[in-house]
Structure formats: structure tokens, C-alpha cells
Short mmCIF file of N, CA and C in Angstrom, two decimals:
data_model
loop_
_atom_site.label_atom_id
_atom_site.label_comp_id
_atom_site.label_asym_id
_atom_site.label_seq_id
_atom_site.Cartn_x
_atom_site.Cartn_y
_atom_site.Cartn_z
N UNK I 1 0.25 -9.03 28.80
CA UNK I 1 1.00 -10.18 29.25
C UNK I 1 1.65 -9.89 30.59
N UNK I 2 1.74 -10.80 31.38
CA UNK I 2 2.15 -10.92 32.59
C UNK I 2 3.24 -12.08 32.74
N UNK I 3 4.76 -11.34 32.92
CA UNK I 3 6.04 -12.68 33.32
C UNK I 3 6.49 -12.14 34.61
N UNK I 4 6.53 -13.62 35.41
CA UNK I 4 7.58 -13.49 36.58
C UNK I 4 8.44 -14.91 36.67
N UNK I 5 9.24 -14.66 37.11
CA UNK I 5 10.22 -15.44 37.88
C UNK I 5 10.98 -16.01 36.71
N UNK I 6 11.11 -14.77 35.63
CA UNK I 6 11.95 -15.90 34.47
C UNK I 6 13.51 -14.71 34.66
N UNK I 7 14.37 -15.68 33.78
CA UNK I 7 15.73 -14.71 33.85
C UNK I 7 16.07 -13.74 32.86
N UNK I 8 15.89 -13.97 31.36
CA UNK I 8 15.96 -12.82 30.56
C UNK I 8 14.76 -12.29 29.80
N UNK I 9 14.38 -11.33 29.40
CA UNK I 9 13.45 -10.84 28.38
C UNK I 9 14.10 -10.11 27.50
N UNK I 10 13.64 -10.09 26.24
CA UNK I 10 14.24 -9.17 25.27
C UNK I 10 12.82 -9.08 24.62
N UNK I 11 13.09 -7.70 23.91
CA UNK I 11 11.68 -7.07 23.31
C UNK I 11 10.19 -7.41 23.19
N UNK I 12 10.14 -7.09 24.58
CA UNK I 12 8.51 -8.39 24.98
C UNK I 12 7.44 -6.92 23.92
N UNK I 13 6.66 -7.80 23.99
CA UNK I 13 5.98 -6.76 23.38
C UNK I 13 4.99 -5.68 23.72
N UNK I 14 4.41 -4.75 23.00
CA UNK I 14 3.54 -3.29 23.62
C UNK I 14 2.81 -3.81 24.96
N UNK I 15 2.93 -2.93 26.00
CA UNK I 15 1.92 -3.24 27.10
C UNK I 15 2.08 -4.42 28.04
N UNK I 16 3.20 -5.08 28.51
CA UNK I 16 3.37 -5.87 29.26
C UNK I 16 3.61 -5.41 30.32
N UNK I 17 3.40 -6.16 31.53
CA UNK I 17 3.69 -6.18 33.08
C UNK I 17 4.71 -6.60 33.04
N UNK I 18 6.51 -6.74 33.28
CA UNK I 18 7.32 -7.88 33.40
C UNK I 18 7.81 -7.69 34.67
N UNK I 19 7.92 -9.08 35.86
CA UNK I 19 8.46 -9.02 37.14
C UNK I 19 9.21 -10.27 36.99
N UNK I 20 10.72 -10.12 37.81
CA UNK I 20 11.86 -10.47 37.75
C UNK I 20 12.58 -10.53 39.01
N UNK I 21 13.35 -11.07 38.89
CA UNK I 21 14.31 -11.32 40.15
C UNK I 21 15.97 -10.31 39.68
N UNK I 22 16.93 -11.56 39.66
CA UNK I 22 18.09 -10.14 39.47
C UNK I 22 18.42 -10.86 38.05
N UNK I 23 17.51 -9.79 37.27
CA UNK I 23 17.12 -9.77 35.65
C UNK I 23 17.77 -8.94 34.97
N UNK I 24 18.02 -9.16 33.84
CA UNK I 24 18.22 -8.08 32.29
C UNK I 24 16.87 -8.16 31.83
N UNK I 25 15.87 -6.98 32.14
CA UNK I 25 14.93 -6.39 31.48
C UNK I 25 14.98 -5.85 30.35
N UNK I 26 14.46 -6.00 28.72
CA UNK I 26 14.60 -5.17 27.90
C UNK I 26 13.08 -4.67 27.58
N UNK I 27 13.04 -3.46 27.51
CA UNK I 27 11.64 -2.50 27.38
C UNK I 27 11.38 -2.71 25.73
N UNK I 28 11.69 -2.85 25.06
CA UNK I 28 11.15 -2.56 24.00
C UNK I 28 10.07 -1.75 23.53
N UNK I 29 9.51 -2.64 22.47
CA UNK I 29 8.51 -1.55 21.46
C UNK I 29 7.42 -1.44 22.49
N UNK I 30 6.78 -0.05 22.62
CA UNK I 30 5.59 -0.44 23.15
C UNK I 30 5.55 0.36 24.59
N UNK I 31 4.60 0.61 25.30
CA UNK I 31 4.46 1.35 26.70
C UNK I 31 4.15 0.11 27.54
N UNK I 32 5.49 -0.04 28.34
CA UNK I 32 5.49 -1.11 29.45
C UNK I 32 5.80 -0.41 30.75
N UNK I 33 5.32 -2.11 32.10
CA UNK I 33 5.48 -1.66 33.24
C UNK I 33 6.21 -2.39 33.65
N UNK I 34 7.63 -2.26 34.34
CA UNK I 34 8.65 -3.20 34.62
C UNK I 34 9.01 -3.06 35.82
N UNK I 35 8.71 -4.39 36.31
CA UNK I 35 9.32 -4.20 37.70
C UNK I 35 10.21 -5.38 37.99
N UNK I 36 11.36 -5.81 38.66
CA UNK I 36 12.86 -6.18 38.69
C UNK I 36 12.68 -6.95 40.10
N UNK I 37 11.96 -6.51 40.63
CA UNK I 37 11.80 -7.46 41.89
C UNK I 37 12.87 -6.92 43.42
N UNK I 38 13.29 -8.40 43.30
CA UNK I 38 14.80 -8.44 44.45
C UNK I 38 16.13 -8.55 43.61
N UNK I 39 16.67 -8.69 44.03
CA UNK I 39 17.64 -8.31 43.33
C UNK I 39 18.48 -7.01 42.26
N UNK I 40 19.86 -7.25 42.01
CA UNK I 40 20.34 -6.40 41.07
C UNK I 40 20.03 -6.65 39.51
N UNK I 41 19.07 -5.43 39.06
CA UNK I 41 18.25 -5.43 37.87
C UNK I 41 18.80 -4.68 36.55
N UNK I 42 19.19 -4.87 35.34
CA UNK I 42 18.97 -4.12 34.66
C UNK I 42 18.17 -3.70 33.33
N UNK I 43 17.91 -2.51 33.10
CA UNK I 43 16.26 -2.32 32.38
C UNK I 43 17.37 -1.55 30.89
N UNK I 44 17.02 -2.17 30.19
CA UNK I 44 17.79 -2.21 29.33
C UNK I 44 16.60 -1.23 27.88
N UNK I 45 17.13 -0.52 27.59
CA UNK I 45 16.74 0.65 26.34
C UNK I 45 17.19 0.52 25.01
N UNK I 46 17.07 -0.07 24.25
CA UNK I 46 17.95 -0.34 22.78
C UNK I 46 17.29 1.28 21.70
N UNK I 47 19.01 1.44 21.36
CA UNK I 47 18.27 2.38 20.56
C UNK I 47 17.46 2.22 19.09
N UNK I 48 16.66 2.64 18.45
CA UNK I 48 15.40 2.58 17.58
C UNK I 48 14.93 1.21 18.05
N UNK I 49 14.57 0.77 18.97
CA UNK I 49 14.16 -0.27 19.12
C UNK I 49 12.54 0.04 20.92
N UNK I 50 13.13 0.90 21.62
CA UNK I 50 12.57 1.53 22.59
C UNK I 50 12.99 2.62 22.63
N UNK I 51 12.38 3.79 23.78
CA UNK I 51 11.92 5.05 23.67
C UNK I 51 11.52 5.43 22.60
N UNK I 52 10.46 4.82 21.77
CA UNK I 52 10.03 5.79 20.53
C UNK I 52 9.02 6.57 20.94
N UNK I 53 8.69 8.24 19.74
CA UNK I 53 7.77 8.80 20.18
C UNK I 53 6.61 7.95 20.94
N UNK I 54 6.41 9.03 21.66
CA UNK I 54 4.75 8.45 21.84
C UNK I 54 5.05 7.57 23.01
N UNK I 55 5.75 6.48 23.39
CA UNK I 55 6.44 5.35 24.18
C UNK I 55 6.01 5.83 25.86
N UNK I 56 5.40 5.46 26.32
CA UNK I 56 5.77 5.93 28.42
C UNK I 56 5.88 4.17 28.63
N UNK I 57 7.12 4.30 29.33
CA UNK I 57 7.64 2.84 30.37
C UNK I 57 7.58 3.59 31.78
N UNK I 58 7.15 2.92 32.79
CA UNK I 58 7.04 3.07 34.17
C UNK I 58 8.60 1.94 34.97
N UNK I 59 9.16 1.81 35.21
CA UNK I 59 10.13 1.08 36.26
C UNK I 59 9.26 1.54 37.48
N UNK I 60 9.04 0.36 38.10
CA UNK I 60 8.02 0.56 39.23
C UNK I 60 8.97 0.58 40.45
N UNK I 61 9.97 -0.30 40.63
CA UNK I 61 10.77 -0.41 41.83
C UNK I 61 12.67 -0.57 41.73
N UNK I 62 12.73 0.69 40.95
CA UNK I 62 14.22 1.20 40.84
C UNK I 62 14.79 1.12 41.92
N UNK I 63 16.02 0.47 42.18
CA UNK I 63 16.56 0.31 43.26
C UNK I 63 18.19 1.03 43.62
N UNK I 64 17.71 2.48 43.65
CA UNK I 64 19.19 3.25 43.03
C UNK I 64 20.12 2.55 43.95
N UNK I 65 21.56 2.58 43.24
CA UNK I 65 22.74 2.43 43.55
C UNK I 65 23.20 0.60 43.39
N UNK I 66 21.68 0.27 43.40
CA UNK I 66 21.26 -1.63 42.95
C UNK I 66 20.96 -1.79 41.67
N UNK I 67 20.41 -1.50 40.96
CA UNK I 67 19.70 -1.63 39.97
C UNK I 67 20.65 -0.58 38.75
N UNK I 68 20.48 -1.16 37.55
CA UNK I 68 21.10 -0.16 36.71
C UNK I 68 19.93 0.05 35.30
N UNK I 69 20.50 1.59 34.61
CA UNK I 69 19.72 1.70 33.22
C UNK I 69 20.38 1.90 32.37
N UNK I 70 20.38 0.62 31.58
CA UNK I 70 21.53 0.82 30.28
C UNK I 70 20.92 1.31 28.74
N UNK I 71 21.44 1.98 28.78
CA UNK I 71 21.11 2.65 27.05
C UNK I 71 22.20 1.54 25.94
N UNK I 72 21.86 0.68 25.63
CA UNK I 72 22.08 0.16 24.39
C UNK I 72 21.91 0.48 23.19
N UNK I 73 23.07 0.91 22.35
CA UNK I 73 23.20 1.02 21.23
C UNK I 73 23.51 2.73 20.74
N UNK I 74 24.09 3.81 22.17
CA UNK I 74 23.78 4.69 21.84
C UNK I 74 25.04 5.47 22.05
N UNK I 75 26.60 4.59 22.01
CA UNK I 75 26.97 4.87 22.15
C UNK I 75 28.04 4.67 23.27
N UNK I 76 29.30 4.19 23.04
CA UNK I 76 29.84 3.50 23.93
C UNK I 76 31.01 4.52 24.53
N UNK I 77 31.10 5.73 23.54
CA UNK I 77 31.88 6.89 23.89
C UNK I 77 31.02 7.59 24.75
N UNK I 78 29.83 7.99 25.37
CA UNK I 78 29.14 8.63 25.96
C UNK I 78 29.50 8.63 27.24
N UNK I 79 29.87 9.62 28.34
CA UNK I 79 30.30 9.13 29.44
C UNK I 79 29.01 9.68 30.56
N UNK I 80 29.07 8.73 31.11
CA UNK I 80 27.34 8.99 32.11
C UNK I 80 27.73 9.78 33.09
N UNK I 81 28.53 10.42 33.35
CA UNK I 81 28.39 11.21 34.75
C UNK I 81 28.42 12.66 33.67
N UNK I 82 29.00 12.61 32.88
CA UNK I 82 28.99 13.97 31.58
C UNK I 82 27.06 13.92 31.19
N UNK I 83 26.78 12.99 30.82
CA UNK I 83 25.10 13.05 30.53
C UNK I 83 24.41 13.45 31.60
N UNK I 84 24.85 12.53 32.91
CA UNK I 84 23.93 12.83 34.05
C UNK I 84 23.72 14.21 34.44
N UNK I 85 24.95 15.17 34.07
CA UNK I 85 25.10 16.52 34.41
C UNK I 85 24.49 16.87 33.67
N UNK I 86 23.83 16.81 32.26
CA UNK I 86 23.55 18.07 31.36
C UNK I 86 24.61 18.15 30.56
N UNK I 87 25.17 17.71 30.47
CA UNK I 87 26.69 18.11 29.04
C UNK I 87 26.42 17.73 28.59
N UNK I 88 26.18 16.33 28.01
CA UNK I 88 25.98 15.34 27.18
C UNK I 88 24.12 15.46 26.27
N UNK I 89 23.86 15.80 25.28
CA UNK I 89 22.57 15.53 24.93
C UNK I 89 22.16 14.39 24.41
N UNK I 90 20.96 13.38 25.37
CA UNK I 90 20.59 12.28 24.63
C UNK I 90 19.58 12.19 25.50
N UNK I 91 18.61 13.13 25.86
CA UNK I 91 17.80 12.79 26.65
C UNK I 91 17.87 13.82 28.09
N UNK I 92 16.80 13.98 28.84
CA UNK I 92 17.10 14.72 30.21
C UNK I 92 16.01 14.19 30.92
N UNK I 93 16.49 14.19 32.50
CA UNK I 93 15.68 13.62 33.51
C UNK I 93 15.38 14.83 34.43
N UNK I 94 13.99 14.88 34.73
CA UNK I 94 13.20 15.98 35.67
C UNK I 94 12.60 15.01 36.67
N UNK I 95 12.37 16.03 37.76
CA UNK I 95 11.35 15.44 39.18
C UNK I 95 9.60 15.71 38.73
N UNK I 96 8.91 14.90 38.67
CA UNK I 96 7.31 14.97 38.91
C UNK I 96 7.28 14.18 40.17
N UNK I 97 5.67 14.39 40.28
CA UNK I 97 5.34 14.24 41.32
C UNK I 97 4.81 12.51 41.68
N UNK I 98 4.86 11.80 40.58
CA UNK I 98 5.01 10.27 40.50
C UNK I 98 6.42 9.69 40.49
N UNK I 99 7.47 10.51 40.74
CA UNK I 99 8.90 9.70 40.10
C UNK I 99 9.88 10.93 39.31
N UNK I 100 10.90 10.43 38.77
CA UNK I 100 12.07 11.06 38.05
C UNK I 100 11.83 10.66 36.64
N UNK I 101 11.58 11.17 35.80
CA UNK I 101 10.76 10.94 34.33
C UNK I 101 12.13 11.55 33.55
N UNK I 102 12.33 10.62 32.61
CA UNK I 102 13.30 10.66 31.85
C UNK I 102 12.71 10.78 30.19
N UNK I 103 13.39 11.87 29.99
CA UNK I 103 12.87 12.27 28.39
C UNK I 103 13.59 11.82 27.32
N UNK I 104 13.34 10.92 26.18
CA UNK I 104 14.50 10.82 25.36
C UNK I 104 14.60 11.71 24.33
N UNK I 105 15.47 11.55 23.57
CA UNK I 105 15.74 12.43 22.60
C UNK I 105 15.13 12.15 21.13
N UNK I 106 14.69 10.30 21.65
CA UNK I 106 13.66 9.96 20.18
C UNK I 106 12.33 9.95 20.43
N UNK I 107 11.96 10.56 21.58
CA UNK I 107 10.43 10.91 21.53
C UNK I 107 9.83 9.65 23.04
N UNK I 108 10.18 9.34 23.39
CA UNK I 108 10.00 8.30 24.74
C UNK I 108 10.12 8.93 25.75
N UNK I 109 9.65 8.17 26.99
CA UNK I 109 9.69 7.85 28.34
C UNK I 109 9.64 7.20 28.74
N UNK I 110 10.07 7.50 30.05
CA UNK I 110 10.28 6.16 31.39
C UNK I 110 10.28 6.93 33.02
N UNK I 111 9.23 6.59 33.27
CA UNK I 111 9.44 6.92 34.54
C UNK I 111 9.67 6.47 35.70
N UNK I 112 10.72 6.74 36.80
CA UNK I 112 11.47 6.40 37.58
C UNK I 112 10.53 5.84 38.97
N UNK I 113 10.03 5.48 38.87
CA UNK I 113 8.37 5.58 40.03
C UNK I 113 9.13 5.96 41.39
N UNK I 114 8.28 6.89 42.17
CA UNK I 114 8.70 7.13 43.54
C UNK I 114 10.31 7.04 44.03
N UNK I 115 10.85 7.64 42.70
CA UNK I 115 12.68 8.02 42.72
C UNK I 115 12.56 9.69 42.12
N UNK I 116 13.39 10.45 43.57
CA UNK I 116 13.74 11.42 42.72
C UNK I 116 15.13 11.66 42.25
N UNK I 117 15.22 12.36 40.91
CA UNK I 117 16.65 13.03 40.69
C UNK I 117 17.52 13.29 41.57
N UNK I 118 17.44 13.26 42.93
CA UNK I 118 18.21 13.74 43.73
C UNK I 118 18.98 12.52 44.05
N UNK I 119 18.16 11.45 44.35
CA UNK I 119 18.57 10.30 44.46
C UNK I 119 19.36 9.36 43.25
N UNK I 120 19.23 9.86 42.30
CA UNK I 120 19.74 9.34 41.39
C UNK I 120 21.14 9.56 41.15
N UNK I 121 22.22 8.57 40.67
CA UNK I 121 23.76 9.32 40.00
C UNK I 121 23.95 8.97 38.74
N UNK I 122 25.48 9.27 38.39
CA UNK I 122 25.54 8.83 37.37
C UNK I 122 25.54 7.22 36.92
N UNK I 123 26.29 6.77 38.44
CA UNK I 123 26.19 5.36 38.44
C UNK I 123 25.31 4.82 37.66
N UNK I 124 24.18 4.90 38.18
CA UNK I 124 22.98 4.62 38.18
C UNK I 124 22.82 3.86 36.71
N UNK I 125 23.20 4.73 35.76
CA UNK I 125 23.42 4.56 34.47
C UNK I 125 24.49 4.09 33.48
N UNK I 126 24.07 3.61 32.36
CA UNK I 126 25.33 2.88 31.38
C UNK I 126 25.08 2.89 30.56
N UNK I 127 25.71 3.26 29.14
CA UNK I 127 25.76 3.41 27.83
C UNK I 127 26.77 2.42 27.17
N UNK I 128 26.28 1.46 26.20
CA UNK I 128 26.62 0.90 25.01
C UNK I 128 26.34 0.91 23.84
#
């Protein structure tokens, strides 16, 4: 499936393309490719609901310091600049050579396309 120019998605299903303007993306079940467009985007992760084993999501056009990645449902005590460092366990983000690939802790991915870790903060990120 292929969406553009709509305003919300929630748990589209396995294998979609979704393109957006300044959207709430939700990844859900399934290995998707999400891209957010123009605008301020956010790509939204629910927990047991996305990153499951097995899972690769691509974010094609992360727009650090614009764009945000919210972890839903995983925790509203979690503080993201404590995760972003390594203190916090719920997942860890490495540099490849396609992007900043983020590992979860329930068996998923997502990769950051043509963003590295370096570029990334804690900002970047949000937990509920």
C-alpha cells in the first residue's frame, strides 16, 4: 500500500510505503517504509504493537532536530537523554553504512536512512 498527503495513520499494515506532510506516523505490525515528507514528523513505535522480532522499518527522510521518534507505551518515567547515552536499557542505536539503525529490545528495527548517530540527540526522541 501506498498513502500520501493524508494527516494521521495508525497501525497501517505489514509492508507499506507511507508519505506525509507534518504527520503522526505510526509503524506498526509489519516491516515498513516511512517517509514524513516536509514538515515536522512524528514516527511513532507502540510498544507490543511495533518493533517485533523479526520487524526492519526504514524512516527514509529523518529530519534531526525537526522530526521526532516517540516510543509509545514504554514508559513515561524513561528519560531520553539517560537512554540516548547508554544508561537507560530499551534498545541501542549504532552507525551502518545505510543510516543509524536502532535495535530494540523486543526484537525490531528501524533504520535511520542516511542519519548518523552523531547527528542524532536526545531531543530527537520521546517516551510515553
Amino acid at each position: 500500500n501506498n498513502l500520501r498527503g493524508v494527516i494521521e495513520i495508525n497501525q497501517p499494515s505489514a509492508k507499506d510505503a507511507i508519505i506525509g506532510g507534518d504527520d503522526i506516523i505510526t509503524g506498526g505490525r509489519g516491516s515498513d517504509t516511512l517517509v514524513g515528507g516536509s514538515g515536522a514528523d512524528k514516527f511513532v513505535f507502540k510498544r507490543n504493537e511495533s518493533l517485533l522480532t523479526g520487524e526492519f522499518d526504514v524512516i527514509k527522510d529523518f529530519e534531526v532536530g525537526v522530526d521526532k521518534f516517540e516510543f509509545q507505551g514504554w514508559g513515561n518515567n524513561i528519560n531520553a537523554s539517560r537512554w540516548f547515552n547508554n544508561e537507560i536499557s530499551q534498545g541501542g542505536i549504532i552507525d551502518t553504512q545505510d543510516g543509524a539503525l536502532f535495535r530494540s529490545d523486543y526484537g525490531g528495527t528501524v533504520l535511520f536512512k542516511d542519519v548518523s548517530v552523531v547527528d542524532l540527540s536526545y531531543s530527537d526522541f520521546r517516551f510515553s
